[in-house]
Short mmCIF file of C-alpha atoms in Angstrom, two decimals:
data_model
loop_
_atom_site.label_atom_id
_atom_site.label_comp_id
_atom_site.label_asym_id
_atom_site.label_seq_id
_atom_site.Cartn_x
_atom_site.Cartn_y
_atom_site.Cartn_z
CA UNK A 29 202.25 -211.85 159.42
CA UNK A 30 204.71 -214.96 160.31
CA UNK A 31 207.93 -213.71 161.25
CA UNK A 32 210.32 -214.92 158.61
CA UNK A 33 212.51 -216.77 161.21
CA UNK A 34 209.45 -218.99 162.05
CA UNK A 35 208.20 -219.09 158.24
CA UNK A 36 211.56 -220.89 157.74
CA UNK A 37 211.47 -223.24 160.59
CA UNK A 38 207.12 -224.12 159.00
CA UNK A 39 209.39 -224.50 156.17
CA UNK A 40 212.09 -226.71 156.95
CA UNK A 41 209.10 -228.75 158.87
CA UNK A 42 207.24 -229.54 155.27
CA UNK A 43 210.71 -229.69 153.83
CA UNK A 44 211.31 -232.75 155.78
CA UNK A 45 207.76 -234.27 155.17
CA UNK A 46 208.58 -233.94 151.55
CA UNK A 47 211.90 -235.60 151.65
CA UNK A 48 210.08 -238.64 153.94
CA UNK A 49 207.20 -238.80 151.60
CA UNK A 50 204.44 -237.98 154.27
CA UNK A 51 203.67 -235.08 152.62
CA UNK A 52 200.03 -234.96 150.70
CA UNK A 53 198.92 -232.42 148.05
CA UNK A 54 195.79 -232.59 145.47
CA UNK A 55 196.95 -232.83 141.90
CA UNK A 56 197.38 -229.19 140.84
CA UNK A 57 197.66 -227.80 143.80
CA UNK A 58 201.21 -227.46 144.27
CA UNK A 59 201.47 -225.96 140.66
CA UNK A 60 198.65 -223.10 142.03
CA UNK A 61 201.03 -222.57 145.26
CA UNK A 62 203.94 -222.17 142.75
CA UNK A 63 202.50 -219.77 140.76
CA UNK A 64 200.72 -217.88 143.85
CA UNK A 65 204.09 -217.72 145.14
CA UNK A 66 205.54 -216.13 141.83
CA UNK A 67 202.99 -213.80 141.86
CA UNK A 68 203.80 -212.74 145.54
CA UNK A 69 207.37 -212.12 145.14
CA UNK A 70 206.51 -209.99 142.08
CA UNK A 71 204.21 -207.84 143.78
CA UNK A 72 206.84 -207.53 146.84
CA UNK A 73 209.77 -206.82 144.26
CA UNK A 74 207.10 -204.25 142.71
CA UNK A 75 207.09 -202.65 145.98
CA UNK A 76 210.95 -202.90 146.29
CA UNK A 77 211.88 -201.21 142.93
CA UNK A 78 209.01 -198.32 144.54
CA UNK A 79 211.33 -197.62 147.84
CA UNK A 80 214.09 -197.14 145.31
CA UNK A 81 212.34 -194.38 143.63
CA UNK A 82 211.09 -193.11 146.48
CA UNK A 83 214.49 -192.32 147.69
CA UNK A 84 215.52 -190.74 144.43
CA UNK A 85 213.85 -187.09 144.76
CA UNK A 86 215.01 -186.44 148.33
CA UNK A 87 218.79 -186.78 146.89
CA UNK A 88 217.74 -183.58 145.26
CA UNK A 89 216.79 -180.99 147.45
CA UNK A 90 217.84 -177.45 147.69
CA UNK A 91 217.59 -177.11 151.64
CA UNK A 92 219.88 -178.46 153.80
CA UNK A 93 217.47 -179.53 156.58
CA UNK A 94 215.47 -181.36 153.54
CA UNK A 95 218.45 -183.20 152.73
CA UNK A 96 219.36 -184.46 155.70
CA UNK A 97 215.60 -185.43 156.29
CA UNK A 98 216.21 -186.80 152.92
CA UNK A 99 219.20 -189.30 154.14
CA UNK A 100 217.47 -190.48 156.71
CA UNK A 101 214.49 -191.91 155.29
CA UNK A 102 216.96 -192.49 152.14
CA UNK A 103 218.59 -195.00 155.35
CA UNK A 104 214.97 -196.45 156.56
CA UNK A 105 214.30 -197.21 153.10
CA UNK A 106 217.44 -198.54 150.89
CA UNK A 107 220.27 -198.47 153.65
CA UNK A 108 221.06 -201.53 155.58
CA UNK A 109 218.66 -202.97 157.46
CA UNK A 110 216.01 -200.91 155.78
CA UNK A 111 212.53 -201.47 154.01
CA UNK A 112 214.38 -203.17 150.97
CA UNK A 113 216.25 -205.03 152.59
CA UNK A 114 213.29 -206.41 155.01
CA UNK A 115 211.64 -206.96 151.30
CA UNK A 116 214.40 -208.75 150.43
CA UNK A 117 213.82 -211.45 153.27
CA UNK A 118 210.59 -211.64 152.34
CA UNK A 119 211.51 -212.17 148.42
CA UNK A 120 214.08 -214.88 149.87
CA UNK A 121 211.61 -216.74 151.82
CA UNK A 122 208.88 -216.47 149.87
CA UNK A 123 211.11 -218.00 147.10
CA UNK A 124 212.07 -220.86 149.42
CA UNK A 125 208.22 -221.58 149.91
CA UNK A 126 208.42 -221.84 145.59
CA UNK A 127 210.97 -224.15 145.61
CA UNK A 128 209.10 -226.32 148.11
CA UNK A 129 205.97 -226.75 146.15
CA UNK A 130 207.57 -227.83 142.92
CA UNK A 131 209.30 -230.14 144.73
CA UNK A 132 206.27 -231.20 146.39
CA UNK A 133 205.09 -231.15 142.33
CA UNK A 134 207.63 -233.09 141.33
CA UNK A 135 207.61 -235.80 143.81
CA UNK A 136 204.13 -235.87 143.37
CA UNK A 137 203.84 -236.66 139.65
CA UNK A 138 207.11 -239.36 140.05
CA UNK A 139 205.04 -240.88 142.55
CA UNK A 140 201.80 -241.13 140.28
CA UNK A 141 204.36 -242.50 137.21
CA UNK A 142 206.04 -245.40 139.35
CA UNK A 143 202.15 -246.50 140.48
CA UNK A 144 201.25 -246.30 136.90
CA UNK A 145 204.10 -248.43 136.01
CA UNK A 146 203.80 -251.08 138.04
CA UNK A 147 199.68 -251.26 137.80
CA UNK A 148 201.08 -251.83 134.06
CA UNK A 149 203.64 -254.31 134.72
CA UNK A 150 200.89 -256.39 137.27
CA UNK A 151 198.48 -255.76 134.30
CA UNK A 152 200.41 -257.08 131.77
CA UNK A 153 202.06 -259.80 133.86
CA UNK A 154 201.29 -264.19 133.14
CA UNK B 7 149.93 -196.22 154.21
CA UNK B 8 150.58 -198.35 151.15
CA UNK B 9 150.21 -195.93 148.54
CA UNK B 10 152.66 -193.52 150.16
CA UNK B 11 155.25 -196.37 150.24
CA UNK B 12 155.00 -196.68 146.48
CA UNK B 13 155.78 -193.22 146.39
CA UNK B 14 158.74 -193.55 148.61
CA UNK B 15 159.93 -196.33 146.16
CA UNK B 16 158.95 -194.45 142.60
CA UNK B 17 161.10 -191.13 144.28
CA UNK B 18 163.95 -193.61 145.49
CA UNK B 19 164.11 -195.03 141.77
CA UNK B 20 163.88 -191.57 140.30
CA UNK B 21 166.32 -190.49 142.43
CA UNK B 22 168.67 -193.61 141.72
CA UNK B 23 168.06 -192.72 137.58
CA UNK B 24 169.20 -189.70 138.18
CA UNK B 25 172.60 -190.87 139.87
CA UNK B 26 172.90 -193.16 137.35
CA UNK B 27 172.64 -191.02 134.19
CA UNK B 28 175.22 -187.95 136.09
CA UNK B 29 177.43 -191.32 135.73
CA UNK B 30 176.59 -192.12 132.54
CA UNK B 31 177.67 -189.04 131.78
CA UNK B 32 180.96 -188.88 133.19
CA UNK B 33 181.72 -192.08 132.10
CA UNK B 34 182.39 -193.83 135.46
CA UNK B 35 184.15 -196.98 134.87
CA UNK B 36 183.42 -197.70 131.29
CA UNK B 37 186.55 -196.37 129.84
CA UNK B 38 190.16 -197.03 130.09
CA UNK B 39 191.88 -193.03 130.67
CA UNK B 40 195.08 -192.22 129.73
CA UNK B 41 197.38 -191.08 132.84
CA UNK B 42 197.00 -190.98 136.02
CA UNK B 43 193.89 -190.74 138.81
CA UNK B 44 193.40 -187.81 140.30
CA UNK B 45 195.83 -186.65 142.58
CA UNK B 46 197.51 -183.67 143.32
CA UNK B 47 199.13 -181.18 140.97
CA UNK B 48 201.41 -178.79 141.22
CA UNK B 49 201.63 -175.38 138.79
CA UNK B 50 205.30 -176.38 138.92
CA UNK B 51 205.43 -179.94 137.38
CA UNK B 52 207.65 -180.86 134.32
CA UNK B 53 206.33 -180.69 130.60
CA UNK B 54 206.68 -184.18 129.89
CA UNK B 55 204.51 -187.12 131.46
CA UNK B 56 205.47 -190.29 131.07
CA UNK B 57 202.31 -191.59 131.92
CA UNK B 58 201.32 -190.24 128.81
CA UNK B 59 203.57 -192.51 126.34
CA UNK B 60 201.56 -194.58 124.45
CA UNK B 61 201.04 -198.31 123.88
CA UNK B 62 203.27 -198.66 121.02
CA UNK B 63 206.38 -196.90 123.02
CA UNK B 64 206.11 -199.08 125.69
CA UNK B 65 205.73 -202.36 123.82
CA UNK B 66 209.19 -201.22 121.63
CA UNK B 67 210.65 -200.76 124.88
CA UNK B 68 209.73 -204.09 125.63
CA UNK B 69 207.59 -203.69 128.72
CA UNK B 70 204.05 -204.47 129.43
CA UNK B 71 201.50 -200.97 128.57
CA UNK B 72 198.73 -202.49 131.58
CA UNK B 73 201.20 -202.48 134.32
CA UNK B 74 201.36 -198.79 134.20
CA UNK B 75 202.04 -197.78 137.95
CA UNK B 76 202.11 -194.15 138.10
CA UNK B 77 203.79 -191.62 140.98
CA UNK B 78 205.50 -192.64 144.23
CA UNK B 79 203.28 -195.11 145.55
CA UNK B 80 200.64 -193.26 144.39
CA UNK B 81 201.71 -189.73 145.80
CA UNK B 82 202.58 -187.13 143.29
CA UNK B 83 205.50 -185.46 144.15
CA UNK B 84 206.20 -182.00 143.38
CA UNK B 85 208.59 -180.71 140.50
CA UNK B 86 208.40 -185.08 139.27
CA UNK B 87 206.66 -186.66 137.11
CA UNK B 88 207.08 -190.67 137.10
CA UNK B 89 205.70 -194.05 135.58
CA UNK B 90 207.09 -196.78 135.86
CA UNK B 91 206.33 -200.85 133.49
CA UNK B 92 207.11 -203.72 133.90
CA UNK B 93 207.74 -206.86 132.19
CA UNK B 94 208.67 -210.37 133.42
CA UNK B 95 212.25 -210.28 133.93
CA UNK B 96 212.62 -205.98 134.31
CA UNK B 97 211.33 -203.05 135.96
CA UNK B 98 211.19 -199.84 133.77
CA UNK B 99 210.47 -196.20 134.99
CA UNK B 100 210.77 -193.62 133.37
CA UNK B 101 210.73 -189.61 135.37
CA UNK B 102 210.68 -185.85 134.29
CA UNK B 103 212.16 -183.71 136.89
CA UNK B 104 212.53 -180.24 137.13
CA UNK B 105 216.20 -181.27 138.63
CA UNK B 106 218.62 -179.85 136.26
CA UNK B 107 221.15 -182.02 134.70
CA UNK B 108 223.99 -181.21 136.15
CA UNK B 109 222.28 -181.97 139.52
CA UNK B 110 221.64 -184.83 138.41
CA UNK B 111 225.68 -185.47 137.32
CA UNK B 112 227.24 -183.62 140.32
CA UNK B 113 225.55 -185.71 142.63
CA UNK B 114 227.85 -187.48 144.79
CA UNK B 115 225.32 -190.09 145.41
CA UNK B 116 225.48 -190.93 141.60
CA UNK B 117 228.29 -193.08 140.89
CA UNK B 118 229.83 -194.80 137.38
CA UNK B 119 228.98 -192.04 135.44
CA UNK B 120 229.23 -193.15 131.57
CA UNK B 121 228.81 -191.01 128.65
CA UNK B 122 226.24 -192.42 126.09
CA UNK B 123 224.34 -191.07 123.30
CA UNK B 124 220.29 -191.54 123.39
CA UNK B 125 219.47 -190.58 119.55
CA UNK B 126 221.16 -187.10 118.92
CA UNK B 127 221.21 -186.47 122.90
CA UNK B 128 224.37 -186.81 125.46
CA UNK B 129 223.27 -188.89 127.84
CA UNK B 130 225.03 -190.90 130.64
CA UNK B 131 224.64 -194.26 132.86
CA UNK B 132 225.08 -194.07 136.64
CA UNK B 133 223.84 -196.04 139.21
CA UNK B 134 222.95 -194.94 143.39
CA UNK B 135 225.92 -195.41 145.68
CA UNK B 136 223.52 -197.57 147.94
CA UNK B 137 223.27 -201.27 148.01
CA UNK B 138 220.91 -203.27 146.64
CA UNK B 139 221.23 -206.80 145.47
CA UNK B 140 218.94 -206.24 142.62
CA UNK B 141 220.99 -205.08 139.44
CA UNK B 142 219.69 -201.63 138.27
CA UNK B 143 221.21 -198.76 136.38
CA UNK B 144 219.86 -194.73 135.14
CA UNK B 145 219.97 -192.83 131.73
CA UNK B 146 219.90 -189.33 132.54
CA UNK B 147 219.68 -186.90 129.82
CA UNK B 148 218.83 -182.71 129.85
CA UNK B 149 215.08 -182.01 129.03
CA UNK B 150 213.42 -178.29 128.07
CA UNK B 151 212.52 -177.65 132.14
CA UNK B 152 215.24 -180.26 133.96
CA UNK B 153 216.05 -183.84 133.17
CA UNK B 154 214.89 -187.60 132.11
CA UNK B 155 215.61 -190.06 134.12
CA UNK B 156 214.90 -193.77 132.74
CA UNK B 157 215.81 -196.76 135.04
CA UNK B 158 215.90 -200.23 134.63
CA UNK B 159 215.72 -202.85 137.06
CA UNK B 160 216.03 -206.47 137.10
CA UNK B 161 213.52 -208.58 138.93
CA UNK B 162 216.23 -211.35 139.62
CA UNK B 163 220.16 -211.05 140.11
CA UNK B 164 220.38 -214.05 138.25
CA UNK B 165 218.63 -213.04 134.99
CA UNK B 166 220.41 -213.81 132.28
CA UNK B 167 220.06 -210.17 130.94
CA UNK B 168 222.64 -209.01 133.30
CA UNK B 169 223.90 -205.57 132.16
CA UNK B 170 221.00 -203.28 133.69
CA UNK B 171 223.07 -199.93 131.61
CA UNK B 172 222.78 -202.12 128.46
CA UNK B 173 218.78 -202.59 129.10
CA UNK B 174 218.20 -198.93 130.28
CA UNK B 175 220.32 -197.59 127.09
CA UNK B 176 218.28 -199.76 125.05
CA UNK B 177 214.83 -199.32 126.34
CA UNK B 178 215.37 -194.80 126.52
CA UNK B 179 216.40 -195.57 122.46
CA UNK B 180 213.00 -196.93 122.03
CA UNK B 181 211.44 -194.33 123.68
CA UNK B 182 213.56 -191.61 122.05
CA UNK B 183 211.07 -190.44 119.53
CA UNK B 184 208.26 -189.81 121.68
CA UNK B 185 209.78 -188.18 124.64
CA UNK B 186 209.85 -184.17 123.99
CA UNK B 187 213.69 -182.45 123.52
#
């Protein structure tokens, strides 16, 4: 998998072809990567809410060595720096990638309307 | 030569029949089951299931019956018994334990704990001392063998449903009724 730090910098790279108008998408595409994307930070939030409750039982047990076992993963799972919080990262940037494509989208369909308007306005012109 | 290799084939189908009608008759894959897959059980585990409520529960919880996600990752852990729903802007799971309730209060990992009443039960709100930028809260109430736990959690911090107690007190009314005293 990309490292996230890199994932941003891919991102901040199409960013920038977006905002210069170099980048090029199919029509529907970027509405597929949207909801691809949506459907990737669910599954990873899925995951996320599972650490949680996977940390729940180990609060509860009756040994002392179990509960310090307990706290530990309880820390590689929901403390800081732990699984959640990685997921969280992931969540972030994978959100970032959303926002891209409906921009892309977006730009995309303006693009199409302005052509269309002035392919009227030549049409219709003396 | 030949002859034998029809053989071989006519035993091969017979033998594939056969397969085929021992899954016929266990109904491989043609049905949707109730619960959980096999996994392991314990002599110890809680009455209730939760992976046992049915359709019409869920739905008057407001969460979606075929996202039924069952256990810890899959594992079964002894003395719990969890399942957990979603819908589009919430996570709901709901868990028998064998933990008594005041376990469950006296924990100092519990924090914000808020009487509430679930139906006739006393119930209460808290929420884990850890952090976590997704808004959640617990109903805990006492069951026959231990406690209910019900949590909610929200998918996005900036949902405009933004008091996780008021969703988790909510949703543990609608399932009230079907979850045992």
């Amino acid at each position: 998998m990309t490292a996230p730090n890199n994932m941003l910098a891919e991102l901040a790279s199409l960013g920038a072809a977006v905002e210069d108008g170099s980048l090029r998408l199919e029509p529907g595409v970027a509405e597929q990567c949207v909801a691809a994307c949506e459907q990737f930070a669910d599954d990873l939030k899925i995951v996320q809410a599972n650490t949680r409750w996977m940390s729940t039982p180990s609060a509860y047990g009756i040994l002392a060595s179990a509960q310090t076992l307990g706290g530990k993963f309880e820390a590689k799972a929901i403390g800081a720096n732990g699984l959640s919080d990685v997921l969280e990262q992931h969540i972030d940037t994978v959100h970032r990638l959303r926002d891209l494509f409906e921009k892309a989208a977006r730009a995309y369909h303006e693009a199409d309307a302005r052509a269309a308007e002035m392919l009227v306005n030549r049409t219709d012109g003396p | 030569m030949h002859g034998k290799s029809l053989v071989g084939a006519m035993q091969v189908t017979r033998v594939a029949g056969a397969v085929c009608i021992v899954f016929a008759a266990v109904g491989c894959g043609s049905q949707v089951v109730q619960g959980r897959p096999t996994a392991a059980t314990y002599p110890d585990q809680p009455a209730f299931d939760p992976c046992l409520l049915p359709d019409e529960a869920l739905v008057a919880a407001g969460v979606d019956p075929s996202t039924q996600d069952p256990d810890f990752f899959g594992v079964r852990m002894r003395g719990w018994n969890l399942c957990k729903w979603s819908n589009s802007w919430h996570f709901l799971g709901v868990a028998a334990t064998k933990v008594p309730i005041e376990a469950v209060r006296e924990n100092p990992r519990n924090t914000a704990i808020t009487p509430v009443s679930v139906g006739t039960r006393d119930a209460f709100t808290y929420r884990e001392a850890t952090p976590d930028r997704h808004e959640y809260c617990d109903v805990a109430y006492r069951s026959t063998d231990g406690s209910v736990i019900i949590r909610t959690s929200m998918k996005n911090s900036e949902e405009e449903h933004t008091d996780p107690c008021g969703v988790a007190i909510s949703s543990a009314q609608a399932l009230d009724s079907f979850i045992p005293d």
